[in-house]
XYZ file of C-alpha atoms in Angstrom:
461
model
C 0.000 0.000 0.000
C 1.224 3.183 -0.578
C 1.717 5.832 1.954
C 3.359 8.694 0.987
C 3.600 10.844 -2.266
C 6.888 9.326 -3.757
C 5.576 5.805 -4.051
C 3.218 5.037 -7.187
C -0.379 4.865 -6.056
C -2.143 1.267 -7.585
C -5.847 1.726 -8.716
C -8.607 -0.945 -10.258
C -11.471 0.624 -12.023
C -14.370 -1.227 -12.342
C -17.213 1.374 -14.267
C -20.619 0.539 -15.207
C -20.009 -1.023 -18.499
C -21.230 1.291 -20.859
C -19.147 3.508 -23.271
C -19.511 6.739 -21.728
C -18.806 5.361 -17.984
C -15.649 3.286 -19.281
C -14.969 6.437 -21.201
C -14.290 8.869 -18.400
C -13.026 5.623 -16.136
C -10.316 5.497 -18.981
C -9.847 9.851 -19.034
C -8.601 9.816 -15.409
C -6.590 6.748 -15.737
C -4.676 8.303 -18.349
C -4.620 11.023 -16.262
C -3.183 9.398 -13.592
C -0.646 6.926 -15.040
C 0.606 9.901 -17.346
C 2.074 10.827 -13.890
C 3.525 7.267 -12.887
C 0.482 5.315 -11.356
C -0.660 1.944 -12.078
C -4.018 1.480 -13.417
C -5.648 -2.362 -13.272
C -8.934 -1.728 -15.040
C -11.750 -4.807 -15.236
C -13.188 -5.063 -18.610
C -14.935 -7.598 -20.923
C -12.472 -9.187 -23.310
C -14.130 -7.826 -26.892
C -15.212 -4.601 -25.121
C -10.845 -4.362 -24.302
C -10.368 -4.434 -28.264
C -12.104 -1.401 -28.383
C -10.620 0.563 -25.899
C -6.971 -0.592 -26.752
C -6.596 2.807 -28.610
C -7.240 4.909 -25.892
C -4.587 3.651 -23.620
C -2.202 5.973 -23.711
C 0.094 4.032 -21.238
C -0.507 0.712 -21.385
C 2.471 0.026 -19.727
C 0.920 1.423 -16.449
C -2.669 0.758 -17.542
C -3.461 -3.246 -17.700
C -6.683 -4.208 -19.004
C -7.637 -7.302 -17.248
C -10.558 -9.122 -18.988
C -13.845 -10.332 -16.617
C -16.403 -12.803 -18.448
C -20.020 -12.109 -17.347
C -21.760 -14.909 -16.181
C -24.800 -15.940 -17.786
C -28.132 -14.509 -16.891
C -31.209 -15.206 -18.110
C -32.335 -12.082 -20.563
C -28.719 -10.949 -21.434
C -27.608 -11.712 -25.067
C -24.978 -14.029 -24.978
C -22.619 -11.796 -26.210
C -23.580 -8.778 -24.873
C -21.067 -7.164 -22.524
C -22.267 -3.236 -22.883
C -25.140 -1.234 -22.872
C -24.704 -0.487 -26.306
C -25.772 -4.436 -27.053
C -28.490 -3.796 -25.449
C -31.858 -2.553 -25.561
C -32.783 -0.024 -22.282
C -34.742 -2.436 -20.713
C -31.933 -5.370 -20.805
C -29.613 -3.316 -18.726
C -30.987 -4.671 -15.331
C -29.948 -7.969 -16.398
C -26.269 -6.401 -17.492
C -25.858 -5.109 -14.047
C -27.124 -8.344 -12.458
C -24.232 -9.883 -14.558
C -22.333 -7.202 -13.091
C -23.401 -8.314 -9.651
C -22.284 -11.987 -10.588
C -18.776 -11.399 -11.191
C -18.275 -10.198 -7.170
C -16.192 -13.165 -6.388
C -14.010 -12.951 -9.178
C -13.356 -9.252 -8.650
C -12.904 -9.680 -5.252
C -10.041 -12.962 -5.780
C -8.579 -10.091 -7.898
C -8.545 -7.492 -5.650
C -7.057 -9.940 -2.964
C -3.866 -11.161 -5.928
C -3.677 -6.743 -6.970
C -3.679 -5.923 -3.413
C -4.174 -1.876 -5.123
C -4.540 1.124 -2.889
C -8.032 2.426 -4.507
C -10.751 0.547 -6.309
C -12.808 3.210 -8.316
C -16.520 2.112 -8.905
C -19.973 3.567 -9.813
C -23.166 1.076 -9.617
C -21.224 -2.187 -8.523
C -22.975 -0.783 -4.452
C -21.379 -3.822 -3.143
C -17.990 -2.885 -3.829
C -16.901 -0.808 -0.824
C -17.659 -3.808 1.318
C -15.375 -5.950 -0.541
C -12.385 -3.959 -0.781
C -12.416 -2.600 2.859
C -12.310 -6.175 3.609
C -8.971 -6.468 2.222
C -7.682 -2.692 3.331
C -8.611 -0.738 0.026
C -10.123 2.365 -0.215
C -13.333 2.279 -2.355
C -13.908 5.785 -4.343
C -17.294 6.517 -5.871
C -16.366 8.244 -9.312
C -18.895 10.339 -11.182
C -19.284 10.414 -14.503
C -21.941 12.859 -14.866
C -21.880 16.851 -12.897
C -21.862 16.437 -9.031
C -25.038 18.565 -8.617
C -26.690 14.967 -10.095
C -25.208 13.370 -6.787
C -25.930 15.971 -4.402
C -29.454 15.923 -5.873
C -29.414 12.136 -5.384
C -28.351 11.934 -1.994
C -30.603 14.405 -0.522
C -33.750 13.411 -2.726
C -33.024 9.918 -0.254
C -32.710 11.835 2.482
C -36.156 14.050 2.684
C -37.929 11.202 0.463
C -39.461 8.347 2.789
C -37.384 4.768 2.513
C -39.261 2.252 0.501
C -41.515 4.183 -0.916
C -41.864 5.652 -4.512
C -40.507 8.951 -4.782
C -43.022 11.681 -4.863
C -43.149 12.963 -8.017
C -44.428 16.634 -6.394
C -41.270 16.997 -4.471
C -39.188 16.676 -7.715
C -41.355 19.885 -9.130
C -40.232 22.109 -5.948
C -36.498 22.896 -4.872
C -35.946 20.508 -2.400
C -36.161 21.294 1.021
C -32.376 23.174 1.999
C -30.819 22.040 -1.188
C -28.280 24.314 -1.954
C -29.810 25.355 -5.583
C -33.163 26.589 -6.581
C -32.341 25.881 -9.426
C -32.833 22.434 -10.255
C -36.807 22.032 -10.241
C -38.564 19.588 -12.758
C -41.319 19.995 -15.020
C -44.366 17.042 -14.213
C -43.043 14.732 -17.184
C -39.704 15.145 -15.825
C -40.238 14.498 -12.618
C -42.633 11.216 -13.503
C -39.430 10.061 -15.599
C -36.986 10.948 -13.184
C -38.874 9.440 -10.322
C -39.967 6.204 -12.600
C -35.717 5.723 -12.992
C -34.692 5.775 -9.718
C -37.371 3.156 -8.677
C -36.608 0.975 -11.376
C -35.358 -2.167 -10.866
C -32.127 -1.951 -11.644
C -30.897 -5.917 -10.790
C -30.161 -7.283 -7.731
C -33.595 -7.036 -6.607
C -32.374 -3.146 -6.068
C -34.169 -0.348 -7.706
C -31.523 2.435 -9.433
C -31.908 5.126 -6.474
C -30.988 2.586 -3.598
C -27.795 1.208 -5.670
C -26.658 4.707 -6.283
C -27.203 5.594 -2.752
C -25.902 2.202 -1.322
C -22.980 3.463 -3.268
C -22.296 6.873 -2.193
C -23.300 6.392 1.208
C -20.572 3.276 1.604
C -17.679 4.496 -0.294
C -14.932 6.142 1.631
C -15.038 9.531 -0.736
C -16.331 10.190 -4.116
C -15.107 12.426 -7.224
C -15.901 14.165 -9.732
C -14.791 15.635 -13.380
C -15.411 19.232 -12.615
C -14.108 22.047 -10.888
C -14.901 23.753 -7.295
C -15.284 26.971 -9.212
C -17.946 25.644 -11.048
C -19.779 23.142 -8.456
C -18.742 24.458 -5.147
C -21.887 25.010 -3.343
C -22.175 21.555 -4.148
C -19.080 20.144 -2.960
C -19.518 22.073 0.385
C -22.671 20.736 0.778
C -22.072 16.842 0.308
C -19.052 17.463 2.332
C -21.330 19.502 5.261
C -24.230 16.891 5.308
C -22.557 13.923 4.229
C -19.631 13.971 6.208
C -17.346 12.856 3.407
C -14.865 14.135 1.054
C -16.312 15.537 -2.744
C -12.867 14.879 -4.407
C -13.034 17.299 -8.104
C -9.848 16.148 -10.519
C -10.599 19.196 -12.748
C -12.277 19.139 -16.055
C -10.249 15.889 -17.288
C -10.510 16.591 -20.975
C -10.693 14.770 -23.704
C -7.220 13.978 -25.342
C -6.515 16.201 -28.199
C -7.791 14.216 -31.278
C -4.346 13.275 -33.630
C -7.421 11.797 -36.436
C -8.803 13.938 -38.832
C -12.286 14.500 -39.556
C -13.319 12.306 -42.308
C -13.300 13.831 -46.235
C -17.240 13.362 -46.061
C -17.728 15.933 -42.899
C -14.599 17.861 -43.554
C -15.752 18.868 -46.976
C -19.715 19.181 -46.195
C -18.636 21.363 -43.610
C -16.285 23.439 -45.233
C -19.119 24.588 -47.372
C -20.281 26.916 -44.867
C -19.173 29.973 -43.084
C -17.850 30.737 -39.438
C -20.396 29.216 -36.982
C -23.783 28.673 -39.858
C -23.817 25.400 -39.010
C -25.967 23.368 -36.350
C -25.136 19.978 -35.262
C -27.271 17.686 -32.917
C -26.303 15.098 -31.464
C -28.273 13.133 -28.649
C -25.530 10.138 -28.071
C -24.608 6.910 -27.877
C -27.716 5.387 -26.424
C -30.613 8.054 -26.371
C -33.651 7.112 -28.481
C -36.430 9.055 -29.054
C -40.071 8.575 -30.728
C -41.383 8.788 -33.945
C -42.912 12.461 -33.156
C -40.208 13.737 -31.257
C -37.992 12.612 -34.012
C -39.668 14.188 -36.546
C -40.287 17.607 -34.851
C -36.182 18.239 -34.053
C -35.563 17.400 -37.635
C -38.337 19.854 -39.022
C -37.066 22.612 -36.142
C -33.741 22.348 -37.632
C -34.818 22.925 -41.241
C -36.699 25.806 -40.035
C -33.487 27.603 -38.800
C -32.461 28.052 -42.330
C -29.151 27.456 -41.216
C -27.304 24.392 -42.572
C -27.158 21.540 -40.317
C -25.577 18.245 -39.331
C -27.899 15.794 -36.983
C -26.168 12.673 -35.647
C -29.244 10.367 -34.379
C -30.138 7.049 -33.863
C -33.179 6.004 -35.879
C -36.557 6.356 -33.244
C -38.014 3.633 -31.411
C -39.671 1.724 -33.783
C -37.703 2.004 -36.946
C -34.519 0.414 -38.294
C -33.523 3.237 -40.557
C -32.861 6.671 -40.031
C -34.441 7.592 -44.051
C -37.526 5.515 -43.094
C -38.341 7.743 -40.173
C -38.290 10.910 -41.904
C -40.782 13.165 -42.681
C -42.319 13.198 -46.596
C -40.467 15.617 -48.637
C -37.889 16.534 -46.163
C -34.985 15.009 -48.019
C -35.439 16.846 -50.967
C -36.219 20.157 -49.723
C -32.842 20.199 -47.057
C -30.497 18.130 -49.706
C -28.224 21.089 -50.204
C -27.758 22.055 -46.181
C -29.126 19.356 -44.230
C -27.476 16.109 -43.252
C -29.448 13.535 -40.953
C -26.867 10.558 -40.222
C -27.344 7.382 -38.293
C -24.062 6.455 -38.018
C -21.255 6.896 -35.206
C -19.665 10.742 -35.791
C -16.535 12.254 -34.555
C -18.285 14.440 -32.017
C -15.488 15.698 -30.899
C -13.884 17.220 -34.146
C -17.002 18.172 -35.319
C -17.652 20.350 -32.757
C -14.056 22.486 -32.712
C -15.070 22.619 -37.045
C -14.888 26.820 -37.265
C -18.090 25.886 -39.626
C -20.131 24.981 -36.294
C -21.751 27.610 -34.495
C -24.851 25.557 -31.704
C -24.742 22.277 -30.783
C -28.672 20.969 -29.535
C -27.380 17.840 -27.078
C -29.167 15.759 -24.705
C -27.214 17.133 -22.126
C -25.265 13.498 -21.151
C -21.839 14.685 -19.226
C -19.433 13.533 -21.923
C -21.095 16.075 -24.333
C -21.409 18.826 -22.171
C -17.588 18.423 -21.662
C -16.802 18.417 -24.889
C -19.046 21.333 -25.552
C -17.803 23.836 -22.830
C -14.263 23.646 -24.435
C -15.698 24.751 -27.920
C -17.230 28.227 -29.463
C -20.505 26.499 -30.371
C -23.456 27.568 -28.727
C -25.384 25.342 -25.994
C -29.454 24.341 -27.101
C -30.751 21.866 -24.544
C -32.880 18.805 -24.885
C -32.624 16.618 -22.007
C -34.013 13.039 -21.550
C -33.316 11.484 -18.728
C -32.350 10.928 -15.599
C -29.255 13.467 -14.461
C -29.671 14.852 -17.623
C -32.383 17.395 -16.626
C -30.083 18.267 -13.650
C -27.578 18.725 -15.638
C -29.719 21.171 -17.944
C -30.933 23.210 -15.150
C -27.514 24.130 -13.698
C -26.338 24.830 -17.384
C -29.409 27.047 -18.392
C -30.270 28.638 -15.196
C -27.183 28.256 -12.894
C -23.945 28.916 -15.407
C -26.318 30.597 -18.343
C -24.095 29.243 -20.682
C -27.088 27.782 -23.341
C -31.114 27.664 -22.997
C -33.214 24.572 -23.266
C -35.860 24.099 -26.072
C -39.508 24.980 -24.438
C -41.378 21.865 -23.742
C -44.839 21.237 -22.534
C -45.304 20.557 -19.124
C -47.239 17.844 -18.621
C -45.835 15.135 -21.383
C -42.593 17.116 -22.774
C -43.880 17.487 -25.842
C -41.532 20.456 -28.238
C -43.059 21.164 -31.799
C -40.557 22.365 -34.391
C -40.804 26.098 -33.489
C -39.861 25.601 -30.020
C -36.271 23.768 -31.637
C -36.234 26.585 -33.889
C -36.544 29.406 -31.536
C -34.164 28.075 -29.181
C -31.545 27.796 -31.905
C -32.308 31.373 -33.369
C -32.073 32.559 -29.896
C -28.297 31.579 -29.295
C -27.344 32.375 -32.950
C -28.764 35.454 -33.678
C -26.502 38.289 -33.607
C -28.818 40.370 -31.779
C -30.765 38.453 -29.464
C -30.278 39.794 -26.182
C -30.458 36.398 -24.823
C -27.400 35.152 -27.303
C -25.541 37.512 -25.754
C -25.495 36.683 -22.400
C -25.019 33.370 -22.888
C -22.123 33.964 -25.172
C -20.581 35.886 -22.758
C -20.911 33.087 -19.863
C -19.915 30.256 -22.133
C -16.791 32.401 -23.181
C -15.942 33.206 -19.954
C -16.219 29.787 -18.756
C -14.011 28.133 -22.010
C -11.087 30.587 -21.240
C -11.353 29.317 -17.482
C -11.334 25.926 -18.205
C -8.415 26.126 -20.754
C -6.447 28.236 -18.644
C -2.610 27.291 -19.043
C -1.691 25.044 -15.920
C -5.825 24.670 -14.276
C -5.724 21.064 -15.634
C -2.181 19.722 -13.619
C -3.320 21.870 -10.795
C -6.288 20.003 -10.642
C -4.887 16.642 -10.894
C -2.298 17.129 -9.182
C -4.566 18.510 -6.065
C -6.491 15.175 -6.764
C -3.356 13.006 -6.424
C -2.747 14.533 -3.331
C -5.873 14.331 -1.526
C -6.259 10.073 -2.612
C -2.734 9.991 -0.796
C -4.410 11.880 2.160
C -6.967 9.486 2.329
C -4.265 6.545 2.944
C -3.189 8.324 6.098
C-alpha cells in the first residue's frame, strides 16, 4: 500500500459497463498513469479491443478481462449497454453483480490502494475487507449526486418517490435551481425506482454506493460546483474529491473527407449539429419535430441520431419531402460521428445535445453555442444548472405535462443563441466564453490533478 507521495499509487477501475462510464473511467486513468500510477482496469475481453486505442500508457494501464456470467435475458454476447436494448440493462448489471467473487479474488492477488466504482454498491464492502479504499467516481456533474443523496434523504425509505417533491427545490438544497417539469419528474422518479438488478431499484444502488464508499469524485471544478461540494461534504460527512475538467485527449485523427468537406461549405459558426448520443432514443414524433425545427433555422445543419423507437432506418423515419427540400444544407446521419472534431469545425456555431456529461464536456471547451434537450435521468439536472445556474445555453420549451416540443420551439431556441442580436445570445455567449477561457487556462488542468493526487494519498493516512 502506498503511503506517501513518492511511491506510485495502484488503482482498479471497475465502471458501469457502458461507453460513456468506461470512457471517463479510462480519461482519469490516463490522467493518472501519465504521472507514474498503475491502473488495473476490469473489462470484458471484446469490449478491451475497443478501448486498446485509448490507452495511452498501457504500460501502467493493464486491461484485465472479466467474463459475465450468464443470466437469463442478457444476449450471450452482450457485454455493454450499447448491445443492449434499455430495458436489458438490469440484467447487465445483475451480470455485473455476478462477477463479485471474481473481482474480489482479484482485488485480494492486486492488493491496489483504490478501487474506483460507480453502480457495482457492493464494492466498498469488498475492498475494505482487504484494506482498500473504495472511491465513488462520477461520470456525470456532481449537482446529479448531491441531488441524489438528498432526494433519499427528505424522500421516505421504501416508498416511490413523490413525483411533487421533484417539481419544488428541495427542502435546503443548496440550488433553486434544479426544479422539474411534471413529465420530468414522472421520468426521473420512474428511474430511480426501477429495478435496476439485484432485486435493487436504481436510487438505492446509487445511494448504497455513495453512502458506503470512503469519498467520491468528480470531473469538474470547485469553481464551477462548489456550493455543491460544500454541501455533500457539510451533510454527508465525506470528502467531494473534483480532478478538474479531465478533458478529452486532443484528437491526432482527422475528420473524415465526407464531414470535412460538407462542412467546409459553410461559413464561421452557420452550421448546427445535434447530437443526442450513444444510447438516447427518441419517438417517432419527437424525431420528426427536431428534424423539421432544424430545417426551419435556415441554417445548414448536421444531426447525428439514432433512428426512433420503432424504426430500423434513419431515411424511413423521416418526414415526406424533407430530403429533398434540405439536400443542399441538411445532413441527418445514423451512423457513429466524430463528435469531438465536429464540434471544434470553425463551420459549427450551436450544438442541440441531450445534455449526457461527456457532451457537455466536450461542448464547454468549444465556441458552439449550448441548445438543450434533455431526456433522462441526471440529464435534466444537468440542464438546469447549465441554463439557469452557469447561463451558458437555454433549453428548447417543452410542454409541461408530457414534454412534448413542436418544431418552433427547436427553432426558436436555436435562433435565440445564434442570432446576432438576441439579447439572450448575448449573455449566454458571454458566460460560455468566460467559462471556455477558465477551463483552458494554461496550468488549471495539472493543478487540478495534481490537487487530486494529493488528496487520494491523504486518504491513505
Amino acid at each position: 500500500m502506498s503511503q506517501n507521495n513518492n511511491t506510485p499509487l495502484h488503482i482498479v477501475m471497475y465502471p458501469w459497463l457502458a461507453m460513456g462510464h468506461i470512457t471517463s473511467f479510462l480519461r482519469i486513468g490516463n490522467e493518472l498513469a501519465e504521472r507514474g500510477h498503475k491502473i488495473s482496469f476490469f473489462l470484458p475481453p471484446k469490449t478491451q479491443l475497443r478501448f486498446t486505442s485509448q490507452n495511452r500508457y498501457p504500460e501502467l494501464i493493464t486491461f484485465i478481462p472479466i467474463a459475465l456470467p450468464s443470466v437469463a435475458g442478457l444476449p450471450v454476447e452482450a457485454e455493454t449497454t450499447n448491445d443492449i436494448s434499455a430495458e436489458t440493462r438490469p440484467h447487465l448489471m445483475t451480470a455485473m453483480d455476478l462477477t463479485k467473487d471474481t473481482i474480489e479474488a482479484h482485488l485480494v492477488d492486486l492488493k491496489p490502494d483504490f478501487v474506483f466504482f460507480d453502480f457495482t454498491c457492493w464494492m466498498p464492502e469488498s475492498a475494505r475487507k482487504h484494506g482498500i479504499k473504495p472511491i465513488y467516481y462520477l461520470t456525470t456533474l456532481l449537482v446529479g449526486a448531491a441531488y441524489t443523496l438528498h432526494l433519499s434523504a427528505v424522500s421516505p425509505t421504501g416508498r416511490p418517490v413523490d413525483e411533487s417533491l421533484l417539481m419544488s427545490p428541495l427542502p435546503s438544497f443548496p440550488s433553486p435551481f434544479v426544479t422539474l417539469q411534471a413529465h420530468e419528474a414522472r421520468s426521473l422518479a420512474g428511474a430511480f425506482q426501477f429495478d435496476f438488478g439485484g432485486g435493487l431499484t436504481f436510487l438505492e444502488r446509487v445511494v448504497k454506493s455513495l453512502i458506503e464508499c470512503d469519498a467520491f469524485c468528480s470531473k469538474t471544478c470547485r469553481e464551477m460546483e462548489r456550493v455543491y461540494c460544500e454541501f455533500i461534504e457539510k451533510h454527508y460527512g465525506k470528502p467531494a474529491l473534483t480532478a478538474g475538467p479531465v478533458l478529452p485527449d486532443p484528437s491526432s485523427a482527422k475528420l473524415g473527407d465526407r464531414f470535412d468537406k460538407w462542412l467546409a461549405g459553410f461559413g464561421s459558426g452557420q452550421v448546427v449539429y445535434c447530437a443526442f448520443g450513444s444510447e438516447c432514443t427518441v419517438d417517432l414524433l419527437s424525431f420528426q419535430e427536431l428534424v423539421l425545427g432544424l430545417e426551419l433555422t435556415d441554417r445548414p445543419f448536421l444531426a447525428s441520431l439514432k433512428a426512433p423507437i420503432g424504426y430500423e432506418t434513419i431515411e424511413s423515419a423521416l418526414p415526406e419531402g424533407f430530403l429533398e427540400r434540405t439536400k443542399e444544407r441538411g445532413i441527418v446521419y445514423g451512423g457513429w460521428v466524430q463528435q469531438q472534431l465536429i464540434l471544434k469545425h470553425p463551420s459549427v456555431g450551436c450544438f442541440v445535445t441531450h445534455c449526457g456529461a461527456g457532451s457537455l464536456s466536450e461542448a464547454m471547451v468549444n465556441k458552439c453555442q449550448l441548445v438543450m434537450i434533455p431526456h433522462a435521468v441526471d440529464q435534466f439536472i444537468n440542464a438546469r444548472m447549465m441554463s439557469l445556474e452557469l447561463k451558458v445555453g437555454v433549453e428548447v420549451e417543452r410542454r409541461d405535462e408530457d414534454g412534448f416540443f413542436g418544431r418552433e420551439d427547436v427553432q426558436k431556441a436555436v435562433d435565440s443563441v445564434m442570432e446576432e442580436n438576441s439579447e439572450v445570445g448575448k449573455e449566454v455567449r458571454a458566460n460560455h466564453a468566460k467559462w471556455r477561457e477558465f477551463i483552458l487556462k494554461d496550468g488549471l488542468e495539472e493543478s487540478y490533478i495534481i490537487s487530486f493526487i494529493d488528496s487520494l494519498y491523504d486518504l491513505l493516512r
